[in-house]
XYZ file of C-alpha atoms in Angstrom:
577
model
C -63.955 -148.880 -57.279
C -67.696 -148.753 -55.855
C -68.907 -151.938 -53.319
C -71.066 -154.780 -54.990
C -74.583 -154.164 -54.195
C -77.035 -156.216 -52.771
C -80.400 -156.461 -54.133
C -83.344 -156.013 -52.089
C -86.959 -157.373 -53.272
C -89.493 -156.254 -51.360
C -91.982 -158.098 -49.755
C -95.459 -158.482 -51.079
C -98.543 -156.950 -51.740
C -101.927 -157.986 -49.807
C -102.626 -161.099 -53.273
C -106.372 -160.104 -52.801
C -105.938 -156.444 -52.855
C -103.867 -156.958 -56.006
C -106.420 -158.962 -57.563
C -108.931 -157.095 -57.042
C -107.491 -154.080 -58.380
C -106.113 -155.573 -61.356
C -109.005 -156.874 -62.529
C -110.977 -153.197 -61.634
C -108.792 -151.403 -63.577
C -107.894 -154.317 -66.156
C -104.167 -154.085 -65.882
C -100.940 -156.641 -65.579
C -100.453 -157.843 -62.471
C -97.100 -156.555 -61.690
C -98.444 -153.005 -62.180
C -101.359 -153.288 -59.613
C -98.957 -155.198 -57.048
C -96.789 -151.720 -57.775
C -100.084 -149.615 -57.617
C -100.920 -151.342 -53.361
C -97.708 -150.893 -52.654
C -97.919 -147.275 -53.179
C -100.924 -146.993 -51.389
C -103.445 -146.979 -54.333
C -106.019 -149.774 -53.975
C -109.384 -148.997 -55.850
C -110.464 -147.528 -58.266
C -110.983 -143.898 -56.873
C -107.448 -143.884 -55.624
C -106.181 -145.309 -58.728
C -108.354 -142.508 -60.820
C -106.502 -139.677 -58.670
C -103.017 -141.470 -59.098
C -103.432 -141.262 -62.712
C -105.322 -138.132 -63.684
C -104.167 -135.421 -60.908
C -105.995 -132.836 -60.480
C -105.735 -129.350 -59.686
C -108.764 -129.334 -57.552
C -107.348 -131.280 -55.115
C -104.977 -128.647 -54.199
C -105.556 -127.880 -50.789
C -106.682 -124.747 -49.259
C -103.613 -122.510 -48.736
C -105.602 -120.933 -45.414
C -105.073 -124.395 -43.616
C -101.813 -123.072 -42.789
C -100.994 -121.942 -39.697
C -100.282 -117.900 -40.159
C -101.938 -117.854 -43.825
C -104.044 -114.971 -43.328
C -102.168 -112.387 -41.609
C -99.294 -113.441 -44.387
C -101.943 -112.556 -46.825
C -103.237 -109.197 -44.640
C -99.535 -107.972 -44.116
C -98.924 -108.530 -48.014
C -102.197 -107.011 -48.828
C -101.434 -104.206 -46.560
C -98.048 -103.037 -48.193
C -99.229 -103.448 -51.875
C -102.509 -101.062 -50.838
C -99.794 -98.311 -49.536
C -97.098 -98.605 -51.506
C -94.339 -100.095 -49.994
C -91.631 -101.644 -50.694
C -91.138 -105.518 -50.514
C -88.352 -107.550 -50.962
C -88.538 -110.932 -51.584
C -85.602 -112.606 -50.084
C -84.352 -116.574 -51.049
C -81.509 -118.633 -50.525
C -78.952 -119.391 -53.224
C -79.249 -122.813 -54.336
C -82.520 -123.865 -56.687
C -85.326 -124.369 -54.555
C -84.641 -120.622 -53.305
C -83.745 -118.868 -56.660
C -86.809 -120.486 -58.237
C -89.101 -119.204 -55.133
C -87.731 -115.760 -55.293
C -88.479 -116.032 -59.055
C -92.381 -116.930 -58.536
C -93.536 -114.978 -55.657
C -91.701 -112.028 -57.605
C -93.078 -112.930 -60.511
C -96.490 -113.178 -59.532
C -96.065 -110.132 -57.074
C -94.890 -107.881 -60.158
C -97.893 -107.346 -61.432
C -99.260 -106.160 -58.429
C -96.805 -103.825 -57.621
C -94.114 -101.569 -58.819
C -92.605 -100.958 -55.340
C -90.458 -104.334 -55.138
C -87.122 -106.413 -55.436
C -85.640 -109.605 -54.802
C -81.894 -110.547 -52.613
C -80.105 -113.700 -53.003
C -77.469 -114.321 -50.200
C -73.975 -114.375 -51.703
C -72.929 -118.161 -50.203
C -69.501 -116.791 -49.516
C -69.589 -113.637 -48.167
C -72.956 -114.423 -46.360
C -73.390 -118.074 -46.135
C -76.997 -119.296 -46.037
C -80.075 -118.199 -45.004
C -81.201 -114.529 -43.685
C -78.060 -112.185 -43.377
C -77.140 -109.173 -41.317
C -75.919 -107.702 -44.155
C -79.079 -108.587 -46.456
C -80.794 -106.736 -43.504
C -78.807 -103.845 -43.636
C -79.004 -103.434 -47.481
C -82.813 -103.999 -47.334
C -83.271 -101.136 -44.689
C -81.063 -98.539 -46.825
C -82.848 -99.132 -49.805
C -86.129 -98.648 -48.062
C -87.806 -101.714 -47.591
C -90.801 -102.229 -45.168
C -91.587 -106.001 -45.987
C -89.423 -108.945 -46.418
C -90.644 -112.101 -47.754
C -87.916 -114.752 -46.712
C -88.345 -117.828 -48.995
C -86.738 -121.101 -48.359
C -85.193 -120.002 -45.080
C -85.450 -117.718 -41.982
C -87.226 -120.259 -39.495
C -84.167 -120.252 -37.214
C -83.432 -116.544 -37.670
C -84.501 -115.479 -34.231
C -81.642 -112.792 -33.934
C -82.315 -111.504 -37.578
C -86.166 -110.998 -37.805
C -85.157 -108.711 -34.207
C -82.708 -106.825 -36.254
C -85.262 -106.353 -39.148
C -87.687 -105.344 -36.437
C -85.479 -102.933 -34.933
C -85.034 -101.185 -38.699
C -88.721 -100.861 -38.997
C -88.956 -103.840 -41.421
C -91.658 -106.994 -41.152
C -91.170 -110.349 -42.051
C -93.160 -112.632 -43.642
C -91.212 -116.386 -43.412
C -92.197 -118.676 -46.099
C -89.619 -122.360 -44.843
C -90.064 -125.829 -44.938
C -87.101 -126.909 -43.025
C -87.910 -127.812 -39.199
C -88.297 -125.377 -36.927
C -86.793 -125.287 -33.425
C -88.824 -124.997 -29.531
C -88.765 -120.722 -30.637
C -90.023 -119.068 -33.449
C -88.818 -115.778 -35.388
C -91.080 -113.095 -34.258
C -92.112 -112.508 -37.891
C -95.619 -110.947 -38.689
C -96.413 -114.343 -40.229
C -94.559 -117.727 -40.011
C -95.521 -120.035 -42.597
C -94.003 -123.758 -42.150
C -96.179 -126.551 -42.854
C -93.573 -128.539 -40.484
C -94.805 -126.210 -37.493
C -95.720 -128.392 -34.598
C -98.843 -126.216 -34.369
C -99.699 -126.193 -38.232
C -102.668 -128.269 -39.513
C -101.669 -128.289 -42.861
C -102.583 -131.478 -44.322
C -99.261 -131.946 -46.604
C -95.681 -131.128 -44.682
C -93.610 -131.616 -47.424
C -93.542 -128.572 -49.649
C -90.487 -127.144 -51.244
C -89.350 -123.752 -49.795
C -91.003 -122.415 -53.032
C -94.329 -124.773 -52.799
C -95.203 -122.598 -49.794
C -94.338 -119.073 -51.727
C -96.253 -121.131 -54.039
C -99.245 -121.593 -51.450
C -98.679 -117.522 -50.082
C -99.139 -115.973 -53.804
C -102.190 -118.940 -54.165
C -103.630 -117.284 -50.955
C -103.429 -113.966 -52.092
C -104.875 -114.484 -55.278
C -107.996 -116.005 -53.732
C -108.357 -113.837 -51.076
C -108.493 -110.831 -54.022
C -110.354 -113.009 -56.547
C -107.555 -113.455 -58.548
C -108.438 -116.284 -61.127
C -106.381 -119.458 -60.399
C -105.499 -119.487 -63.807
C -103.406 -116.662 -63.774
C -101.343 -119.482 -61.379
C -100.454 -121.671 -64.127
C -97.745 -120.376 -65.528
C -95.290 -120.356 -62.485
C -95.691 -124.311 -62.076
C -92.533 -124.725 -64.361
C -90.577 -122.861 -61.499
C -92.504 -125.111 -58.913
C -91.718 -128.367 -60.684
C -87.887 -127.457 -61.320
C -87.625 -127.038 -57.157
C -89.455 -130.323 -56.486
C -87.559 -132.412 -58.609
C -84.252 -130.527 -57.312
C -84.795 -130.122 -53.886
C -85.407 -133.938 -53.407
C -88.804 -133.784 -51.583
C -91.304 -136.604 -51.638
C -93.446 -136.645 -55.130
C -96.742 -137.592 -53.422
C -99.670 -135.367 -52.698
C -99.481 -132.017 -53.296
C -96.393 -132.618 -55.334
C -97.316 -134.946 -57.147
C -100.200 -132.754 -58.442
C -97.735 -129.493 -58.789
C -95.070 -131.868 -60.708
C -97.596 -133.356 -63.286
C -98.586 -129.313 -64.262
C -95.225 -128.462 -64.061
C -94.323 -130.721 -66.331
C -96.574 -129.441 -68.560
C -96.448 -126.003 -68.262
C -92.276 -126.840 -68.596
C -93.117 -128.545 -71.825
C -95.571 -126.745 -73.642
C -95.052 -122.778 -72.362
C -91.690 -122.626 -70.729
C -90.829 -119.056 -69.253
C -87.622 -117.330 -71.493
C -85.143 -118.411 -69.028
C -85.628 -121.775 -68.364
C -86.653 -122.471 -72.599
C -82.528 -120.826 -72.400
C -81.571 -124.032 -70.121
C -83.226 -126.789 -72.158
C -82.014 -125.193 -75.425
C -78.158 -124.911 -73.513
C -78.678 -128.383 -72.205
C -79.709 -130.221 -75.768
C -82.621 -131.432 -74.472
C -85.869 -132.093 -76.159
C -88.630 -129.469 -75.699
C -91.741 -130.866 -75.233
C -90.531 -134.353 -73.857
C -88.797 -133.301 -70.253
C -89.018 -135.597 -67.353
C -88.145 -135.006 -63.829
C -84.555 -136.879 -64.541
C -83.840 -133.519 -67.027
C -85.088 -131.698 -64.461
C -82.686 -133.600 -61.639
C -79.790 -134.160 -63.811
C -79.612 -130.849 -66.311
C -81.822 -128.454 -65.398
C -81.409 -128.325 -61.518
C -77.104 -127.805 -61.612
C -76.789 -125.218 -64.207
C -78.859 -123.365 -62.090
C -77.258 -124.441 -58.677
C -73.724 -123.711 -60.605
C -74.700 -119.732 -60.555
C -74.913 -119.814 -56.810
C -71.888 -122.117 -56.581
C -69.820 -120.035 -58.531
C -71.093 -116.558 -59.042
C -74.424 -115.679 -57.339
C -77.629 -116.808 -56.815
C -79.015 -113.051 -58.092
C -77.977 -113.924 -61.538
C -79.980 -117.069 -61.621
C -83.104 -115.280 -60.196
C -81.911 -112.985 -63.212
C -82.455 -115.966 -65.890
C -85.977 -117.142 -64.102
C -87.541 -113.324 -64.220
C -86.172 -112.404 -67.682
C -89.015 -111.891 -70.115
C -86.512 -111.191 -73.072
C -85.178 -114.312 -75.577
C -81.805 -112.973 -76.146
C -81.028 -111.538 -72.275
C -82.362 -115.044 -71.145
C -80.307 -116.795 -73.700
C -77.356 -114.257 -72.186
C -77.594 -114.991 -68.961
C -78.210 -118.537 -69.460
C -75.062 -119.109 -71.616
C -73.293 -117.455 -68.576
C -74.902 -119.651 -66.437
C -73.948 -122.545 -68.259
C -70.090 -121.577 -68.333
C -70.045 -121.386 -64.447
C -71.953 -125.315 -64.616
C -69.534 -126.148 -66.612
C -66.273 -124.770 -64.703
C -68.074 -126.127 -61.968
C -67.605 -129.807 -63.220
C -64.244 -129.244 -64.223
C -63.219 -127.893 -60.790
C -65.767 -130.332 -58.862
C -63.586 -133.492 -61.050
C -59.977 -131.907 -60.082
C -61.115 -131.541 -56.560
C -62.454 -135.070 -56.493
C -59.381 -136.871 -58.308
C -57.246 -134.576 -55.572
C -59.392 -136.450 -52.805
C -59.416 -139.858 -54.062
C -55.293 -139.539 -54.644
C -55.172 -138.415 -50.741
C -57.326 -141.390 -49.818
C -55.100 -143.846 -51.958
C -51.732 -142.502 -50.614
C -52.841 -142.168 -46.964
C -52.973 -137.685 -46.454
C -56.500 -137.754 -45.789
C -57.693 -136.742 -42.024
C -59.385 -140.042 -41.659
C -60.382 -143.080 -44.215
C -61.004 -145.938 -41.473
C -64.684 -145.840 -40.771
C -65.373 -142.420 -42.395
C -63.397 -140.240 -45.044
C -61.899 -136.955 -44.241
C -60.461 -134.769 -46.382
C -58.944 -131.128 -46.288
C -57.570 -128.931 -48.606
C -57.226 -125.062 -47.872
C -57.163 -124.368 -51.807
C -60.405 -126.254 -52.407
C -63.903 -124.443 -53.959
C -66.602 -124.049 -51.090
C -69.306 -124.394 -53.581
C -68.451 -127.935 -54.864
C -67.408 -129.608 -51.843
C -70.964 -131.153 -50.929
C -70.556 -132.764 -54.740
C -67.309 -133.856 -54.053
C -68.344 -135.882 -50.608
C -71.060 -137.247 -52.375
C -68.707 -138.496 -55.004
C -66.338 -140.255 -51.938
C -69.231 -141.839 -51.076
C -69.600 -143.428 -54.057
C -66.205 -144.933 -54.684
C -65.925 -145.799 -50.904
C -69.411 -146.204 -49.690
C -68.798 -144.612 -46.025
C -69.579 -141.190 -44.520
C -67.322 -138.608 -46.193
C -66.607 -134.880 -45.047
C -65.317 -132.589 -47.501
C -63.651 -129.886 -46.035
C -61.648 -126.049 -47.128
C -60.697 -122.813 -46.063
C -62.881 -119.735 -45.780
C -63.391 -116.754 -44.219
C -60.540 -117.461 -41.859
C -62.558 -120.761 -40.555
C -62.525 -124.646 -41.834
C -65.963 -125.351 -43.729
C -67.149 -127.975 -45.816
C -69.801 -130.526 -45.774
C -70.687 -134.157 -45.087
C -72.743 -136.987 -46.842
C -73.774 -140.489 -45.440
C -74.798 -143.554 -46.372
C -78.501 -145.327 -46.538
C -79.610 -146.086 -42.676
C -76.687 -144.155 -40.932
C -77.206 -140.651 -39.072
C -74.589 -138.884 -39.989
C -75.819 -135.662 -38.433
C -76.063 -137.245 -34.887
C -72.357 -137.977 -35.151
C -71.382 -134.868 -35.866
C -73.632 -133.509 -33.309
C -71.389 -135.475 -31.069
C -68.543 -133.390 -31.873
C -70.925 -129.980 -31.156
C -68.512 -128.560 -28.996
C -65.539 -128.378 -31.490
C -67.662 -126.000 -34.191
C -68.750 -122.965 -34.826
C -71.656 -123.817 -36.241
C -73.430 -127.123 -37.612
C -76.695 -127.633 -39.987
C -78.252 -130.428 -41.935
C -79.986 -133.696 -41.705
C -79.984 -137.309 -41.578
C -77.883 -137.782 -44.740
C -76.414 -134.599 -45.270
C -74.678 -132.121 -42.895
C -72.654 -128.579 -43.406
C -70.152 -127.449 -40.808
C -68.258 -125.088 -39.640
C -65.216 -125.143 -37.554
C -61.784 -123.372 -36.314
C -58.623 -124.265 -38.061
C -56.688 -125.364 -34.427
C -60.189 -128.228 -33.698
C -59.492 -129.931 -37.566
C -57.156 -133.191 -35.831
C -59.498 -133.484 -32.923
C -62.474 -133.188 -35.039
C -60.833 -135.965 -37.837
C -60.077 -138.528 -34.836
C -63.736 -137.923 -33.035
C -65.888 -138.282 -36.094
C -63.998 -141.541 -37.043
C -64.495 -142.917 -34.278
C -68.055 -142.124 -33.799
C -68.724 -143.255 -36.914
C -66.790 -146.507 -36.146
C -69.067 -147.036 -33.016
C -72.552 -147.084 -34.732
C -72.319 -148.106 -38.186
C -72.834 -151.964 -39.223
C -71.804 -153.935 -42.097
C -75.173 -153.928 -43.733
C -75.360 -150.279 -43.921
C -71.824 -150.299 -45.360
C -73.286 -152.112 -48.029
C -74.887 -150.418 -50.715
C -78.430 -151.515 -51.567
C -80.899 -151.726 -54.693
C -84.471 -151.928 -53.158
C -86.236 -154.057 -55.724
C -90.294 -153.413 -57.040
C -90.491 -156.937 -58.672
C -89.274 -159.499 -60.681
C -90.071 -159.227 -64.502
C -90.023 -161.352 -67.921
C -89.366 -159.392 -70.842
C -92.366 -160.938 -72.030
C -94.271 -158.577 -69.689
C -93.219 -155.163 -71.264
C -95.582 -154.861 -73.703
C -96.333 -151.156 -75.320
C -99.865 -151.310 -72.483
C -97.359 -152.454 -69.949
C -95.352 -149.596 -70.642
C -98.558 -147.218 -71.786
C -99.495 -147.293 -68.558
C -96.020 -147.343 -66.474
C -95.771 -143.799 -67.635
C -98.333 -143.074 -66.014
C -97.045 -143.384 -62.880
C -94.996 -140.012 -63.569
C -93.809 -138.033 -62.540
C -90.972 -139.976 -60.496
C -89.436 -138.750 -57.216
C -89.281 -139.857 -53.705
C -91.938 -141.724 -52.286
C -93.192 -142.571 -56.420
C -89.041 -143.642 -57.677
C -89.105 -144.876 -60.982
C -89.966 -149.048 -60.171
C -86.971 -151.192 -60.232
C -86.755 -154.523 -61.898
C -85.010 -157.697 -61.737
C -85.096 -159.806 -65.255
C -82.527 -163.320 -65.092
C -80.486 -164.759 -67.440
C -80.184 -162.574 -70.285
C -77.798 -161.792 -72.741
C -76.478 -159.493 -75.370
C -77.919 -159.851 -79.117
C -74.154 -159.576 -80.271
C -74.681 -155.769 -81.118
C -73.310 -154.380 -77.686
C -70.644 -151.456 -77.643
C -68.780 -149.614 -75.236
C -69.889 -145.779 -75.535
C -69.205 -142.338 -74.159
C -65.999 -140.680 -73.514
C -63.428 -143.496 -72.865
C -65.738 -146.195 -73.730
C -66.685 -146.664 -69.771
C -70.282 -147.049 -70.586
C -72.465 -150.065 -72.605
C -75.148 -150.236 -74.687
C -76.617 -153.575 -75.123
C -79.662 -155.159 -76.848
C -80.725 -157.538 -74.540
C -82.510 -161.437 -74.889
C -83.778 -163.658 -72.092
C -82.929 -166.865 -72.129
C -86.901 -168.012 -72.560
C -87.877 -165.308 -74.791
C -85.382 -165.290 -77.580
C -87.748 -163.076 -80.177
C -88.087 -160.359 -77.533
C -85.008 -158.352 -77.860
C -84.664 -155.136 -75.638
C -82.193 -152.237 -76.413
C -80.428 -151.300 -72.669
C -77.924 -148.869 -70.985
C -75.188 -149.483 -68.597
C -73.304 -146.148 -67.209
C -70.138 -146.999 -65.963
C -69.833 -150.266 -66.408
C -67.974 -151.250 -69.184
C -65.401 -153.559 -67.029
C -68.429 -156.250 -67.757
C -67.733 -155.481 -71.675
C -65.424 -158.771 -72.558
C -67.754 -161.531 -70.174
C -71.476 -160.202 -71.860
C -69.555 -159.795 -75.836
C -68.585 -163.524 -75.458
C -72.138 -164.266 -75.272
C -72.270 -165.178 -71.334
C -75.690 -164.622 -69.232
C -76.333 -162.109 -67.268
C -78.869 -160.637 -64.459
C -79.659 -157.523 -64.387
C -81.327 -154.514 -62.141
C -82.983 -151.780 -64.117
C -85.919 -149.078 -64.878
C -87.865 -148.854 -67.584
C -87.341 -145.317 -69.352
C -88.238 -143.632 -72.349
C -85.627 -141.804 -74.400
C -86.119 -138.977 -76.965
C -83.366 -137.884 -79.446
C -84.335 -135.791 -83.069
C -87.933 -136.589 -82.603
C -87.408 -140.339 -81.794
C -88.946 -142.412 -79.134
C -87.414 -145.586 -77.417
C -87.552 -147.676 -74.572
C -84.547 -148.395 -72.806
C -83.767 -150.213 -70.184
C -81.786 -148.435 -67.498
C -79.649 -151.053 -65.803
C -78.421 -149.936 -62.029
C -76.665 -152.965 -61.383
C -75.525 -156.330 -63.341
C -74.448 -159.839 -61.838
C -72.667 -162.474 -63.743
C -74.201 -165.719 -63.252
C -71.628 -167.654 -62.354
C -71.933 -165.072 -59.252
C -75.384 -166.235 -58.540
C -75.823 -168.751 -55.632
């Protein structure tokens, strides 16, 4: 159902630079031209690239606010009051509310944590979350991954007596919350040298403040980097810098000395301790605990994160993983329900952008669901139900168009709008649904092109089998940890074709596994895996060529390592001009 792609290869690398560094560092070719393009080009960078280090955190006083965050914290702890440490539902907030409690715990007795409920309250600071904090006695709030546009609700808090501490990474608008402390690397007026932090990299950065303010070793850090890595991987920010440093100890930590409740997720997901990646992290990890928030509460996964007991981890975690799993059965009716009204014609709008509505539909699995229109169709989708008496869903774009800026242009017809670039929610009354349909189509129609309707595999570099050796691929891992900004490299290999041992796997056969020969290299035989493409089965089992588009990735199963080829996208050859 999905467009062809086209495939992208990216121009070169500076031939001297890549020389030179090659021949520094004594690796293949390919690699270095992979190492310039990421920026690294001697051996100093190319020494900090491969063997982070923790020492090149930076200082968490850079930011703008840092020490009266630190003061106001260090104030309530010395008299005994009580904090509350306040996140938003999805994982980048659960796992911040989980680490700054954490790490506060042992500090103090006097404290708690609030999660939003995403239907009752919706995201970000409530009134209600407000209310609840000031009846229970709270003096401090600690808002983490949100609260840089709550003007009217850090006034409210004020007005109760209660100070806020903001700890956001989303942009901030022309007026600031008149919180004790506003910590936002994305601050016009903050000098922090790295911008993009996860909401809980800077709860991350307030608890690293504290502790060296109060000579608290950094040690005593460590062990919340498996939170910090699950929120980097899940919350899609770049993996360079900071990170990149935060990921690769993550990683470990996650590995070797998982906390109880997220040992419970890779035991409920059957993954391998000891060998996770990022993609576990991305792909497993990340929606079971999204799912709580989608389809219970966000409290219970801060629950999991915070539990120090095996068997209430493995409780709450085997609750978790029933609402992740209702959550993919309801997020595939919903979808099969969308793609029916786009095939017989009863969605709002399927010319330039798809629109779909359905009053019955689950608010917490619509964003999945217009990701997965955009998939099949490749165009802007918007996903929208029923709730709280209002029409809500949320949108998803394609590469290069600004999907936000369309619906922007439709401002007047909502009650409220948020988002970015590629991904939007909205919020509108019931009677502006038609006008709304007709107004995004056609803004949509008016500034998107062909080539953006197009989907598109940027390409790293072209590659002979011959080249993955065990250094080649010795040292490709240590480009980990993966992520925006560092994405797995992409490959292009010609003219290749199945050993004759090729079968159609997974539920319904719709996926491949090949073992793969090229053409000039017919000892070199490498096993591959093709999701959701078995409609190429019959043409590669009668022996016919192939090119392919892939990553290079290691797979673990019952103590086993192999390489595998990932393949993104396949041509035929007779398709080849």
């Amino acid at each position: 159902m999905g467009k062809e792609c086209r495939w992208i290869l990216g121009d070169s690398a500076d031939e001297a630079k890549v020389e030179r560094l090659s021949a520094e560092i004594g690796i293949d070719r390919v690699l270095s031209e992979l190492l310039v393009k990421r920026g690294v080009e001697t051996f100093e960078q190319a020494l900090a690239f491969f063997r982070p280090n923790l020492d090149n955190l930076h200082n968490p006083f850079l930011m703008k606010d840092m020490d009266k965050a630190v003061e106001r914290l260090e104030r309530a702890i010395n008299r005994g009051e009580r904090i509350l440490v306040y996140g938003d539902y999805d994982v980048d907030g659960t796992t911040a509310v989980a680490l700054v409690y954490s790490f506060l715990k042992k500090y103090t007795k006097n404290l708690g944590f609030y999660v939003p409920d995403r239907y009752d309250e919706g995201y970000g600071v409530s009134i209600k979350g407000i209310n609840w904090a000031a009846e229970n006695g709270y003096k401090l709030i600690i808002t983490l991954d949100c609260g840089i546009k709550a003007i009217d609700k850090v006034e409210h808090a004020r007005q109760k007596g209660i100070d806020v501490i903001i700890c956001d990474h989303h942009l901030p608008e022309e007026s600031l919350p008149a919180a004790v402390a506003v910590l936002d690397p994305k601050r016009e007026d903050c000098n922090y040298p790295f911008d993009d932090l996860s909401g809980c990299g800077v709860g991350f950065k307030l608890v690293q403040a504290y502790a060296l303010k109060n000579g608290i070793p950094f040690e005593e850090l460590i062990p919340l980097l498996d939170l910090l890595v699950v929120s980097i991987s899940s919350d899609l920010v770049t993996m360079v810098g900071e990170n990149r440093i935060l990921s690769h100890f993550g990683l470990k930590q996650l590995n070797e000395k998982p906390r109880q409740g997220l040992l419970a997720m890779i035991t409920l997901s059957n993954l391998e301790p000891g060998h996770l990646n990022i993609d576990d992290i991305v792909f497993k990890i990340g929606p079971r605990i999204n799912a709580a928030g989608r389809m219970e509460s966000g409290q219970m996964a801060v629950e999991l994160l915070i539990a120090t007991d095996e068997m209430q981890a493995m409780q709450i975690g085997s609750k978790i993983n029933d609402n992740n799993n209702e959550r993919k059965s309801i997020d595939r009716e919903i979808t099969q329900e969308a793609l029916e009204m786009v095939q017989n014609g009863t969605c709002l709008a399927c010319e330039n952008a798809t629109v779909v509505y359905s009053e019955s539909w689950n608010k917490g699995v619509v964003g999945i669901v217009a990701s997965r229109l955009v998939e099949a169709y490749y165009k802007p989708a918007v996903v929208l139900t029923k709730s709280n008496g209002f029409v809500t869903g949320s949108a998803r774009s394609v590469q290069g168009f600004d999907l936000y800026e369309a619906i922007e242009s439709c401002a007047d017809l909502m009650e409220n709008f948020g988002g970015h670039v590629y991904a939007a929610g909205l919020t509108m009354k019931e009677e502006n649904l038609a006008e709304f349909s007709r107004r995004i189509d056609k803004a949509v129609g008016e500034k998107i092109t062909e080539e953006m309707l197009t989907p598109v595999i940027n390409v790293d570099a072209k590659l002979d089998f011959a080249h993955i050796t065990p250094k080649f691929i010795r040292i490709l891992k240590q480009f980990q940890p993966f992520g925006p900004g560092n994405s797995n490299p992409v490959f292009v290999t010609d003219n290749v074709y199945d050993s004759g041992n090729g079968r159609k796997v997974g539920a319904g056969g719709v996926h491949m596994k090949l073992d793969l020969i090229q053409e000039s290299q017919p000892y070199h035989q490498i096993a591959a895996i093709a999701f959701n493409m078995s409609g190429f089965y019959d043409y590669i089992k009668e022996g016919n060529p192939i090119d392919i588009c892939y990553s290079i990735v290691e797979n673990y199963y019952r103590g086993n390592s192999i390489i595998q080829l990932r393949i993104k996208d396949l041509k035929e050859r007779e398709d080849i001009i």
